[in-house]
């Protein structure tokens, strides 16, 4: 495993994102919507850096098999909060082609939120196939497959407290 982003760097960046969101959404009581499973760790740390009232919810989608984009996105479990008229911040682990987030945004739009923003920890800008506006980006990274800090390769490596690139030396045993 090659380390791409160390824990300390992640911590600093997540704190900064939390500070920006707290400033931008003061008095708006936003709904923070995490996309499972990948965003669970980012979401937990981001929330601890937010010092304004907010609500927390999750939705679960499936968009990937192994390392290649299937292009097919499925909603596995939906929100429990009604977001109509609310300020919503979608919290994602990574934006790659942009297909997944586009599907989610279109879905959430139909519920008529007051506003809808995206906060992603990682942005693989070079891999983008669909144009989308990202309001909060932690790190722009090259088009390599990364794991850790919530991100998986076939459900492994989510627990790592850093972002790494698989280099073939790993064993999942
Ligand atoms: P997109 O639809 O191509 O933007 O893919 C976004 C989703 O694919 C993310 O939410 C991740 O679940 C997954 N994904 C994309 N790139 C990576 C990666 O490098 N490592 C792990 N998962 C990834
Ligand atoms: Mg994801």
Short mmCIF file of C-alpha atoms and ligand atoms in Angstrom, two decimals:
data_model
loop_
_atom_site.label_atom_id
_atom_site.label_comp_id
_atom_site.label_asym_id
_atom_site.label_seq_id
_atom_site.Cartn_x
_atom_site.Cartn_y
_atom_site.Cartn_z
CA UNK A 1 0.00 0.00 0.00
CA UNK A 2 1.30 3.42 -0.93
CA UNK A 3 0.05 6.30 1.21
CA UNK A 4 -1.48 9.09 -0.87
CA UNK A 5 -2.93 11.28 1.91
CA UNK A 6 -1.82 10.94 5.54
CA UNK A 7 -4.16 11.06 8.51
CA UNK A 8 -2.93 14.47 9.68
CA UNK A 9 -3.60 16.00 6.30
CA UNK A 10 -7.07 14.50 6.19
CA UNK A 11 -7.81 15.81 9.70
CA UNK A 12 -6.75 19.38 8.79
CA UNK A 13 -8.71 19.42 5.56
CA UNK A 14 -11.87 17.98 7.13
CA UNK A 15 -11.70 20.58 9.91
CA UNK A 16 -11.44 23.34 7.32
CA UNK A 17 -14.45 22.01 5.43
CA UNK A 18 -16.42 21.92 8.69
CA UNK A 19 -15.45 25.51 9.44
CA UNK A 20 -16.53 26.67 5.97
CA UNK A 21 -19.85 24.83 6.19
CA UNK A 22 -20.50 26.23 9.68
CA UNK A 23 -19.91 29.74 8.37
CA UNK A 24 -21.94 29.30 5.14
CA UNK A 25 -24.90 27.59 6.83
CA UNK A 26 -25.18 29.48 10.10
CA UNK A 27 -28.94 29.83 10.88
CA UNK A 28 -29.89 27.46 8.03
CA UNK A 29 -30.10 24.22 10.03
CA UNK A 30 -28.86 22.14 7.06
CA UNK A 31 -29.52 18.45 6.52
CA UNK A 32 -26.21 16.66 6.05
CA UNK A 33 -26.84 13.65 3.80
CA UNK A 34 -24.09 11.03 3.78
CA UNK A 35 -23.79 8.53 0.95
CA UNK A 36 -23.17 5.04 2.34
CA UNK A 37 -21.05 3.22 2.70
CA UNK A 38 -18.05 5.17 1.47
CA UNK A 39 -18.78 8.47 3.24
CA UNK A 40 -19.35 7.12 6.76
CA UNK A 41 -15.92 8.01 8.17
CA UNK A 42 -15.69 11.38 6.45
CA UNK A 43 -19.22 12.19 7.62
CA UNK A 44 -18.40 11.32 11.24
CA UNK A 45 -15.30 13.52 11.29
CA UNK A 46 -16.90 16.35 9.30
CA UNK A 47 -19.85 16.51 11.72
CA UNK A 48 -17.47 16.86 14.66
CA UNK A 49 -15.98 19.95 12.99
CA UNK A 50 -19.37 21.58 12.47
CA UNK A 51 -20.49 23.90 15.25
CA UNK A 52 -23.92 24.99 14.03
CA UNK A 53 -27.26 23.15 14.40
CA UNK A 54 -27.73 20.54 11.66
CA UNK A 55 -29.51 17.27 11.00
CA UNK A 56 -27.90 14.06 9.83
CA UNK A 57 -29.25 11.46 7.45
CA UNK A 58 -27.93 8.80 5.11
CA UNK A 59 -28.84 7.16 1.87
CA UNK A 60 -27.28 4.09 0.41
CA UNK A 61 -26.47 3.46 -3.21
CA UNK A 62 -24.59 0.89 -5.20
CA UNK A 63 -22.55 2.08 -8.15
CA UNK A 64 -19.38 0.06 -8.34
CA UNK A 65 -18.18 -3.50 -8.66
CA UNK A 66 -14.50 -3.87 -7.88
CA UNK A 67 -12.43 -1.24 -9.62
CA UNK A 68 -14.54 -0.49 -12.69
CA UNK A 69 -17.58 1.76 -12.92
CA UNK A 70 -20.65 -0.26 -13.81
CA UNK A 71 -22.46 2.88 -14.93
CA UNK A 72 -25.51 1.57 -13.15
CA UNK A 73 -26.60 3.26 -9.92
CA UNK A 74 -29.18 1.76 -7.59
CA UNK A 75 -30.82 3.33 -4.54
CA UNK A 76 -30.54 0.71 -1.81
CA UNK A 77 -31.95 2.72 1.09
CA UNK A 78 -33.56 6.14 1.21
CA UNK A 79 -33.55 9.14 3.53
CA UNK A 80 -35.74 9.21 6.63
CA UNK A 81 -35.88 13.04 6.77
CA UNK A 82 -38.22 15.05 4.52
CA UNK A 83 -35.88 17.48 2.73
CA UNK A 84 -38.58 19.59 1.08
CA UNK A 85 -37.76 23.26 1.71
CA UNK A 86 -34.54 22.34 3.53
CA UNK A 87 -30.91 23.24 2.89
CA UNK A 88 -29.25 19.97 1.94
CA UNK A 89 -25.54 19.16 1.81
CA UNK A 90 -24.73 15.87 0.10
CA UNK A 91 -21.60 14.33 1.64
CA UNK A 92 -19.64 12.01 -0.67
CA UNK A 93 -16.36 10.15 -0.31
CA UNK A 94 -15.23 10.59 -3.90
CA UNK A 95 -16.46 11.93 -7.23
CA UNK A 96 -15.04 9.91 -10.12
CA UNK A 97 -16.99 9.93 -13.41
CA UNK A 98 -19.70 11.99 -11.69
CA UNK A 99 -22.47 9.55 -12.63
CA UNK A 100 -23.35 8.53 -9.10
CA UNK A 101 -23.63 12.03 -7.70
CA UNK A 102 -25.62 13.17 -10.76
CA UNK A 103 -28.12 10.37 -10.19
CA UNK A 104 -28.44 11.27 -6.50
CA UNK A 105 -28.77 15.02 -7.15
CA UNK A 106 -31.51 14.46 -9.74
CA UNK A 107 -33.34 12.25 -7.28
CA UNK A 108 -33.04 14.74 -4.40
CA UNK A 109 -34.05 17.68 -6.64
CA UNK A 110 -37.47 16.14 -7.21
CA UNK A 111 -38.16 16.57 -3.47
CA UNK A 112 -37.73 20.34 -3.82
CA UNK A 113 -35.07 21.23 -1.27
CA UNK A 114 -34.45 24.94 -0.68
CA UNK A 115 -30.83 24.39 -1.71
CA UNK A 116 -28.60 21.46 -2.62
CA UNK A 117 -24.81 21.46 -2.31
CA UNK A 118 -22.14 18.78 -2.61
CA UNK A 119 -19.27 18.23 -0.19
CA UNK A 120 -16.79 15.58 -1.31
CA UNK A 121 -13.58 14.52 0.37
CA UNK A 122 -11.92 13.49 -2.90
CA UNK A 123 -12.30 14.71 -6.46
CA UNK A 124 -10.87 12.72 -9.39
CA UNK A 125 -11.31 15.64 -11.76
CA UNK A 126 -9.53 13.98 -14.72
CA UNK A 127 -11.98 11.08 -14.74
CA UNK A 128 -15.09 13.24 -14.98
CA UNK A 129 -17.66 12.28 -17.64
CA UNK A 130 -20.59 14.36 -16.39
CA UNK A 131 -20.33 18.06 -15.58
CA UNK A 132 -21.26 18.89 -11.99
CA UNK A 133 -20.73 21.78 -9.60
CA UNK A 134 -18.90 20.87 -6.39
CA UNK A 135 -19.20 23.41 -3.60
CA UNK A 136 -16.80 21.77 -1.11
CA UNK A 137 -13.82 19.64 -2.15
CA UNK A 138 -11.25 18.23 0.26
CA UNK A 139 -8.56 17.01 -2.14
CA UNK A 140 -8.23 16.82 -5.91
CA UNK A 141 -6.45 13.55 -6.67
CA UNK A 142 -5.07 11.88 -9.82
CA UNK A 143 -7.06 9.20 -11.65
CA UNK A 144 -5.85 6.29 -9.50
CA UNK A 145 -7.88 3.81 -7.48
CA UNK A 146 -7.72 4.73 -3.81
CA UNK A 147 -8.83 2.99 -0.62
CA UNK A 148 -9.09 3.77 3.07
CA UNK A 149 -10.92 6.31 5.23
CA UNK A 150 -14.23 4.75 4.21
CA UNK A 151 -13.31 3.84 0.63
CA UNK A 152 -13.11 0.20 -0.32
CA UNK A 153 -11.84 -2.27 -2.84
CA UNK A 154 -14.38 -5.12 -2.83
CA UNK A 155 -15.45 -4.10 0.71
CA UNK A 156 -11.91 -4.17 2.12
CA UNK A 157 -9.70 -1.38 3.51
CA UNK A 158 -12.51 0.94 4.66
CA UNK A 159 -11.10 1.06 8.21
CA UNK A 160 -7.74 2.65 7.31
CA UNK A 161 -7.23 6.14 8.78
CA UNK A 162 -5.36 7.30 5.67
CA UNK A 163 -6.00 7.27 1.91
CA UNK A 164 -3.82 4.79 0.07
CA UNK A 165 -3.22 3.39 -3.39
CA UNK A 166 -3.10 -0.39 -3.79
CA UNK A 167 0.24 -1.49 -5.26
CA UNK A 168 -0.25 -5.24 -5.38
CA UNK A 169 1.62 -5.99 -2.15
CA UNK A 170 -1.59 -6.34 -0.12
CA UNK A 171 -3.06 -9.49 1.29
CA UNK A 172 -6.68 -9.57 2.44
CA UNK A 173 -6.14 -12.78 4.42
P1 LIG B 1 -18.70 7.81 -10.11
O1 LIG B 1 -20.14 7.48 -10.32
O2 LIG B 1 -17.83 7.29 -11.23
O3 LIG B 1 -18.42 9.25 -9.83
O4 LIG B 1 -18.23 6.93 -8.89
C1 LIG B 1 -18.40 7.34 -7.61
C2 LIG B 1 -18.38 6.16 -6.67
O5 LIG B 1 -17.51 5.12 -7.12
C3 LIG B 1 -17.85 6.62 -5.34
O6 LIG B 1 -18.88 7.04 -4.50
C4 LIG B 1 -17.15 5.39 -4.84
O7 LIG B 1 -18.04 4.57 -4.14
C5 LIG B 1 -16.68 4.67 -6.08
N1 LIG B 1 -15.28 4.99 -6.42
C6 LIG B 1 -14.82 5.78 -7.42
N2 LIG B 1 -13.48 5.86 -7.43
C7 LIG B 1 -13.07 5.10 -6.39
C8 LIG B 1 -11.76 4.79 -5.85
O8 LIG B 1 -10.70 5.22 -6.32
N3 LIG B 1 -11.75 3.98 -4.76
C9 LIG B 1 -12.89 3.48 -4.19
N4 LIG B 1 -14.11 3.75 -4.65
C10 LIG B 1 -14.21 4.55 -5.74
MG1 LIG B 2 -19.54 6.48 -2.70
#
